[in-house]
Amino acid sequence: MMANETALLTELENNGCKGKLVAIRHLDDLRAELAKQNQAGFLKSEFLNDPSYLAGCQYDYSEIMPNAESLIIVAVPQPITKLRFTWQGKQQTVVIPPTYIYSAADNLATEIAERELTKGNFSCKRIKIPYKILAVRSGLAQYGRNNITYIHGMGSYYRLVAFATDMPVISDNWQEIEMMPECSSCRACLNSCPTKCIDPDRSVIHGEKCLTYFNESAKPFPDSVGSNWHNSLLGCMKCQLACPQNKTGNPIVEIENPFTEQELAMLFTANDYSELPETTLVTLQKLNLTDYDLPLPAIQRNFKSILV
Ligand code: B12
Ligand code: SF4
Ligand code: SF4
């Protein structure tokens, strides 16, 4: 391993993160892997054609970084966030799963990568690719039966971030796709999934049935979605909470009274973000809740689906 590569990976670990590097040519392998899954009929147009999902991924960075040599994949640990507040006399707890409040995680990975690479006169650029495939192929992670990736000792509560860099990689590693050995005798995620979108007979979940797909969309929830399935403001925690690999010391961040009752009244009734007071908007922005191209009525719908 080159000194610069070691220094980068060590610095990531010193900050609680983990990373791996592979040669840039594996962008073609990522593209091919996705094409294979598409051919098998596992990828629905809902994901393939949406820029916030797979249509946002790129496999040619020759223009933004013509001298790119390697890809870096980084896992940044993330807590479960709980918003606690009183609404209409009742104490409410609103869960935001790992990865949704992402600015600090993305900035941490970027700062470390830029700082360490600059020391060797290298640079890096954030890129959008299918992160899980890279994480697993590089040896950083393994798939769980629930299709989410896991890192030994970290569980699945982390956000994946990737970079292209002009730093060459010496220890190029591109391994077979692996499922966690622990999954072979476990079906906890499968049994806990309210939508039954984890399919024991195929390796890719039915993403178009996942609760996350519905609450990340502005479209009304279909009748097939049970009103008692909702558990998070965005996404869903069921398959990760049930997983024995997530039982050890995962942090929870509790935010007490992020909004006053007066702010909540406006948040739940306003027609548009522009009608909200500045303080409410700033809180929503800090939680990254305005970053998902969701109109305010969709955020209101999500809140109301989990308030007691
Ligand atoms: C589209 C997408 C979704 C779609 C899912 C579409 C689908 N069918 O998977 C929806 C909106 C439903 C979704 C939901 C969630 N997502 Co999402 N999502 C993405 C996104 C944008 C692309 C993922 C994707 O479709 N990749 C392409 C598919 C083909 O790859 P794959 O899922 O890795 O599938 C591979 C395996 O199945 C594998 N395979 C092949 N052979 C074999 C053999 C074995 C034995 C096994 C096990 C596997 C296997 O085949 C495929 C690759 O060839 C990424 C961000 C990104 N740019 O990567 C985030 C991302 C994957 N999501 C993430 C998260 C956290 C979630 C949620 C947990 C959110 C939540 N609820 O809180 C849920 C989890 C749902 C689940 N159980 O997977 C994280 C995952 C972090 C982690 N620890 O792995 C990512 C990486 C975002 C990030 N930056 O961190 N997501
Ligand atoms: S996130 Fe929820 S709906 Fe999606 S696979 Fe996991 S348990 Fe099922
Ligand atoms: S719940 Fe069990 S089967 Fe599912 S990912 Fe975790 S260990 Fe694997």
PDB file of C-alpha atoms and ligand atoms in Angstrom, residues 33-34 36-37 42-43 47 52-54 57 97-100 128-133 143-150 155-161 177-180 197-198 202-208 210 212-213 216 234-237 239-240, ligand 1:
ATOM      1  CA  GLU A  33     -23.075  -4.861 -12.812  1.00  0.00           C
ATOM      2  CA  LEU A  34     -25.992  -2.471 -13.001  1.00  0.00           C
ATOM      3  CA  LYS A  36     -26.753  -7.098 -15.502  1.00  0.00           C
ATOM      4  CA  GLN A  37     -29.294  -6.397 -12.743  1.00  0.00           C
ATOM      5  CA  PHE A  42     -34.486  -6.286 -10.975  1.00  0.00           C
ATOM      6  CA  LEU A  43     -34.311  -2.520 -11.517  1.00  0.00           C
ATOM      7  CA  PHE A  47     -35.129   4.080  -9.872  1.00  0.00           C
ATOM      8  CA  SER A  52     -32.192  11.340  -7.272  1.00  0.00           C
ATOM      9  CA  TYR A  53     -31.751   7.564  -7.541  1.00  0.00           C
ATOM     10  CA  LEU A  54     -29.796   5.643 -10.215  1.00  0.00           C
ATOM     11  CA  CYS A  57     -25.044   7.932 -11.187  1.00  0.00           C
ATOM     12  CA  PRO A  97     -33.031   7.076  10.214  1.00  0.00           C
ATOM     13  CA  PRO A  98     -29.262   7.167   9.573  1.00  0.00           C
ATOM     14  CA  THR A  99     -28.177   8.745   6.221  1.00  0.00           C
ATOM     15  CA  TYR A 100     -30.968  11.347   5.906  1.00  0.00           C
ATOM     16  CA  LYS A 128     -22.305   9.512  -7.694  1.00  0.00           C
ATOM     17  CA  ILE A 129     -22.164   5.807  -8.441  1.00  0.00           C
ATOM     18  CA  PRO A 130     -23.937   2.744  -7.023  1.00  0.00           C
ATOM     19  CA  TYR A 131     -22.157   2.949  -3.654  1.00  0.00           C
ATOM     20  CA  LYS A 132     -23.179  -0.392  -2.165  1.00  0.00           C
ATOM     21  CA  ILE A 133     -21.791  -2.404  -5.091  1.00  0.00           C
ATOM     22  CA  TYR A 143     -24.563  -7.394   1.848  1.00  0.00           C
ATOM     23  CA  GLY A 144     -27.188  -8.237   4.416  1.00  0.00           C
ATOM     24  CA  ARG A 145     -30.212 -10.248   3.350  1.00  0.00           C
ATOM     25  CA  ASN A 146     -32.093  -6.945   3.487  1.00  0.00           C
ATOM     26  CA  ASN A 147     -29.932  -5.572   0.622  1.00  0.00           C
ATOM     27  CA  ILE A 148     -28.311  -2.992   2.887  1.00  0.00           C
ATOM     28  CA  THR A 149     -24.543  -3.246   3.361  1.00  0.00           C
ATOM     29  CA  TYR A 150     -22.833  -4.033   6.643  1.00  0.00           C
ATOM     30  CA  GLY A 155     -23.380  -2.647  11.518  1.00  0.00           C
ATOM     31  CA  SER A 156     -25.349  -0.843   8.814  1.00  0.00           C
ATOM     32  CA  TYR A 157     -25.804   2.610  10.348  1.00  0.00           C
ATOM     33  CA  TYR A 158     -23.485   4.541   8.064  1.00  0.00           C
ATOM     34  CA  ARG A 159     -23.658   6.708   4.992  1.00  0.00           C
ATOM     35  CA  LEU A 160     -21.626   5.823   1.916  1.00  0.00           C
ATOM     36  CA  VAL A 161     -19.746   8.579   0.088  1.00  0.00           C
ATOM     37  CA  ILE A 177     -20.149 -10.109  -3.982  1.00  0.00           C
ATOM     38  CA  GLU A 178     -20.593 -11.485  -0.480  1.00  0.00           C
ATOM     39  CA  MET A 179     -23.483 -11.830   1.896  1.00  0.00           C
ATOM     40  CA  MET A 180     -22.733 -11.615   5.634  1.00  0.00           C
ATOM     41  CA  CYS A 197     -40.311  -6.284  -0.212  1.00  0.00           C
ATOM     42  CA  ILE A 198     -37.299  -8.359   0.900  1.00  0.00           C
ATOM     43  CA  ARG A 202     -33.712 -12.925  -5.250  1.00  0.00           C
ATOM     44  CA  SER A 203     -30.722 -10.795  -4.321  1.00  0.00           C
ATOM     45  CA  VAL A 204     -32.264  -7.354  -4.973  1.00  0.00           C
ATOM     46  CA  ILE A 205     -35.227  -6.147  -2.900  1.00  0.00           C
ATOM     47  CA  HIS A 206     -38.448  -5.043  -4.592  1.00  0.00           C
ATOM     48  CA  GLY A 207     -37.526  -1.389  -4.090  1.00  0.00           C
ATOM     49  CA  GLU A 208     -40.781  -0.177  -5.580  1.00  0.00           C
ATOM     50  CA  CYS A 210     -40.250  -0.481   0.108  1.00  0.00           C
ATOM     51  CA  THR A 212     -38.902   4.309   1.815  1.00  0.00           C
ATOM     52  CA  TYR A 213     -39.890   4.600  -1.825  1.00  0.00           C
ATOM     53  CA  GLU A 216     -39.540   9.736  -0.297  1.00  0.00           C
ATOM     54  CA  LEU A 234     -38.416   9.498   5.968  1.00  0.00           C
ATOM     55  CA  GLY A 235     -37.389   5.927   5.197  1.00  0.00           C
ATOM     56  CA  CYS A 236     -38.114   3.037   7.527  1.00  0.00           C
ATOM     57  CA  MET A 237     -36.124   1.468  10.369  1.00  0.00           C
ATOM     58  CA  CYS A 239     -35.282  -4.221   8.848  1.00  0.00           C
ATOM     59  CA  GLN A 240     -32.258  -2.492  10.373  1.00  0.00           C
TER      60      GLN A 240
HETATM   61  C1  B12 B   1     -32.262   3.531  -5.273  1.00  0.00           C
HETATM   62  C2  B12 B   1     -31.920   3.510  -3.812  1.00  0.00           C
HETATM   63  C3  B12 B   1     -32.921   3.089  -2.948  1.00  0.00           C
HETATM   64  C4  B12 B   1     -34.232   2.452  -3.400  1.00  0.00           C
HETATM   65  C5  B12 B   1     -34.011   0.908  -3.519  1.00  0.00           C
HETATM   66  C6  B12 B   1     -33.902   0.406  -4.923  1.00  0.00           C
HETATM   67  C7  B12 B   1     -33.463  -1.075  -4.924  1.00  0.00           C
HETATM   68  N1  B12 B   1     -34.091  -1.921  -5.654  1.00  0.00           N
HETATM   69  O1  B12 B   1     -32.546  -1.437  -4.212  1.00  0.00           O
HETATM   70  C8  B12 B   1     -35.138   2.769  -2.177  1.00  0.00           C
HETATM   71  C9  B12 B   1     -35.740   4.147  -2.324  1.00  0.00           C
HETATM   72  C10 B12 B   1     -36.255   1.779  -1.935  1.00  0.00           C
HETATM   73  C11 B12 B   1     -34.072   2.777  -1.080  1.00  0.00           C
HETATM   74  C12 B12 B   1     -34.313   2.402   0.213  1.00  0.00           C
HETATM   75  C13 B12 B   1     -33.351   2.456   1.199  1.00  0.00           C
HETATM   76  N2  B12 B   1     -32.096   2.966   1.102  1.00  0.00           N
HETATM   77 CO1  B12 B   1     -31.312   3.532  -0.546  1.00  0.00          CO
HETATM   78  N3  B12 B   1     -30.369   4.035  -2.081  1.00  0.00           N
HETATM   79  C14 B12 B   1     -30.657   3.943  -3.331  1.00  0.00           C
HETATM   80  C15 B12 B   1     -29.460   4.402  -4.197  1.00  0.00           C
HETATM   81  C16 B12 B   1     -29.745   5.795  -4.758  1.00  0.00           C
HETATM   82  C17 B12 B   1     -29.109   3.410  -5.309  1.00  0.00           C
HETATM   83  C18 B12 B   1     -29.120   1.940  -4.833  1.00  0.00           C
HETATM   84  C19 B12 B   1     -29.311   0.981  -5.989  1.00  0.00           C
HETATM   85  O2  B12 B   1     -30.392   0.823  -6.517  1.00  0.00           O
HETATM   86  N4  B12 B   1     -28.255   0.349  -6.443  1.00  0.00           N
HETATM   87  C20 B12 B   1     -28.333  -0.571  -7.570  1.00  0.00           C
HETATM   88  C21 B12 B   1     -28.642  -1.984  -7.087  1.00  0.00           C
HETATM   89  C22 B12 B   1     -28.681  -2.951  -8.269  1.00  0.00           C
HETATM   90  O3  B12 B   1     -27.567  -2.357  -6.292  1.00  0.00           O
HETATM   91  P1  B12 B   1     -27.713  -3.081  -4.919  1.00  0.00           P
HETATM   92  O4  B12 B   1     -28.956  -2.591  -4.239  1.00  0.00           O
HETATM   93  O5  B12 B   1     -26.440  -2.880  -4.231  1.00  0.00           O
HETATM   94  O6  B12 B   1     -27.986  -4.586  -5.375  1.00  0.00           O
HETATM   95  C23 B12 B   1     -26.971  -5.537  -5.470  1.00  0.00           C
HETATM   96  C24 B12 B   1     -27.178  -6.799  -4.656  1.00  0.00           C
HETATM   97  O7  B12 B   1     -28.510  -7.126  -4.565  1.00  0.00           O
HETATM   98  C25 B12 B   1     -26.365  -7.713  -5.507  1.00  0.00           C
HETATM   99  N5  B12 B   1     -26.213  -9.084  -5.468  1.00  0.00           N
HETATM  100  C26 B12 B   1     -25.936  -9.744  -6.569  1.00  0.00           C
HETATM  101  N6  B12 B   1     -25.665 -10.984  -6.267  1.00  0.00           N
HETATM  102  C27 B12 B   1     -25.786 -11.131  -4.952  1.00  0.00           C
HETATM  103  C28 B12 B   1     -25.603 -12.224  -4.133  1.00  0.00           C
HETATM  104  C29 B12 B   1     -25.833 -12.104  -2.785  1.00  0.00           C
HETATM  105  C30 B12 B   1     -25.629 -13.279  -1.918  1.00  0.00           C
HETATM  106  C31 B12 B   1     -26.248 -10.874  -2.263  1.00  0.00           C
HETATM  107  C32 B12 B   1     -26.521 -10.725  -0.817  1.00  0.00           C
HETATM  108  C33 B12 B   1     -26.396  -9.776  -3.099  1.00  0.00           C
HETATM  109  C34 B12 B   1     -26.166  -9.929  -4.448  1.00  0.00           C
HETATM  110  O8  B12 B   1     -26.892  -7.411  -6.792  1.00  0.00           O
HETATM  111  C35 B12 B   1     -26.924  -6.044  -6.889  1.00  0.00           C
HETATM  112  C36 B12 B   1     -25.700  -5.527  -7.594  1.00  0.00           C
HETATM  113  O9  B12 B   1     -25.329  -6.322  -8.634  1.00  0.00           O
HETATM  114  C37 B12 B   1     -28.298   4.430  -3.131  1.00  0.00           C
HETATM  115  C38 B12 B   1     -27.278   5.564  -3.306  1.00  0.00           C
HETATM  116  C39 B12 B   1     -26.259   5.177  -4.346  1.00  0.00           C
HETATM  117  N7  B12 B   1     -25.926   6.097  -5.204  1.00  0.00           N
HETATM  118  O10 B12 B   1     -25.775   4.071  -4.356  1.00  0.00           O
HETATM  119  C40 B12 B   1     -29.048   4.547  -1.777  1.00  0.00           C
HETATM  120  C41 B12 B   1     -28.505   3.727  -0.617  1.00  0.00           C
HETATM  121  C42 B12 B   1     -28.248   2.341  -1.116  1.00  0.00           C
HETATM  122  N8  B12 B   1     -29.635   3.679   0.294  1.00  0.00           N
HETATM  123  C43 B12 B   1     -29.301   3.627   1.534  1.00  0.00           C
HETATM  124  C44 B12 B   1     -30.215   3.457   2.601  1.00  0.00           C
HETATM  125  C45 B12 B   1     -29.699   3.692   3.994  1.00  0.00           C
HETATM  126  C46 B12 B   1     -31.546   3.078   2.354  1.00  0.00           C
HETATM  127  C47 B12 B   1     -32.603   2.758   3.410  1.00  0.00           C
HETATM  128  C48 B12 B   1     -32.122   1.995   4.631  1.00  0.00           C
HETATM  129  C49 B12 B   1     -33.287   4.073   3.826  1.00  0.00           C
HETATM  130  C50 B12 B   1     -34.124   3.966   5.070  1.00  0.00           C
HETATM  131  N9  B12 B   1     -35.195   3.266   4.984  1.00  0.00           N
HETATM  132  O11 B12 B   1     -33.798   4.464   6.086  1.00  0.00           O
HETATM  133  C51 B12 B   1     -33.610   1.905   2.580  1.00  0.00           C
HETATM  134  C52 B12 B   1     -33.234   0.422   2.619  1.00  0.00           C
HETATM  135  C53 B12 B   1     -34.060  -0.445   1.772  1.00  0.00           C
HETATM  136  C54 B12 B   1     -33.380  -1.803   1.557  1.00  0.00           C
HETATM  137  N10 B12 B   1     -33.744  -2.789   2.344  1.00  0.00           N
HETATM  138  O12 B12 B   1     -32.506  -1.898   0.708  1.00  0.00           O
HETATM  139  C55 B12 B   1     -27.799   3.733   1.724  1.00  0.00           C
HETATM  140  C56 B12 B   1     -27.216   2.370   2.132  1.00  0.00           C
HETATM  141  C57 B12 B   1     -26.166   2.458   3.231  1.00  0.00           C
HETATM  142  C58 B12 B   1     -25.737   1.074   3.645  1.00  0.00           C
HETATM  143  N11 B12 B   1     -25.429   0.875   4.915  1.00  0.00           N
HETATM  144  O13 B12 B   1     -25.663   0.173   2.830  1.00  0.00           O
HETATM  145  C59 B12 B   1     -27.340   4.257   0.292  1.00  0.00           C
HETATM  146  C60 B12 B   1     -26.013   3.732  -0.171  1.00  0.00           C
HETATM  147  C61 B12 B   1     -27.309   5.798   0.391  1.00  0.00           C
HETATM  148  C62 B12 B   1     -26.019   6.315   1.020  1.00  0.00           C
HETATM  149  N12 B12 B   1     -25.413   7.329   0.436  1.00  0.00           N
HETATM  150  O14 B12 B   1     -25.538   5.859   2.006  1.00  0.00           O
HETATM  151  N13 B12 B   1     -32.856   3.122  -1.589  1.00  0.00           N
END
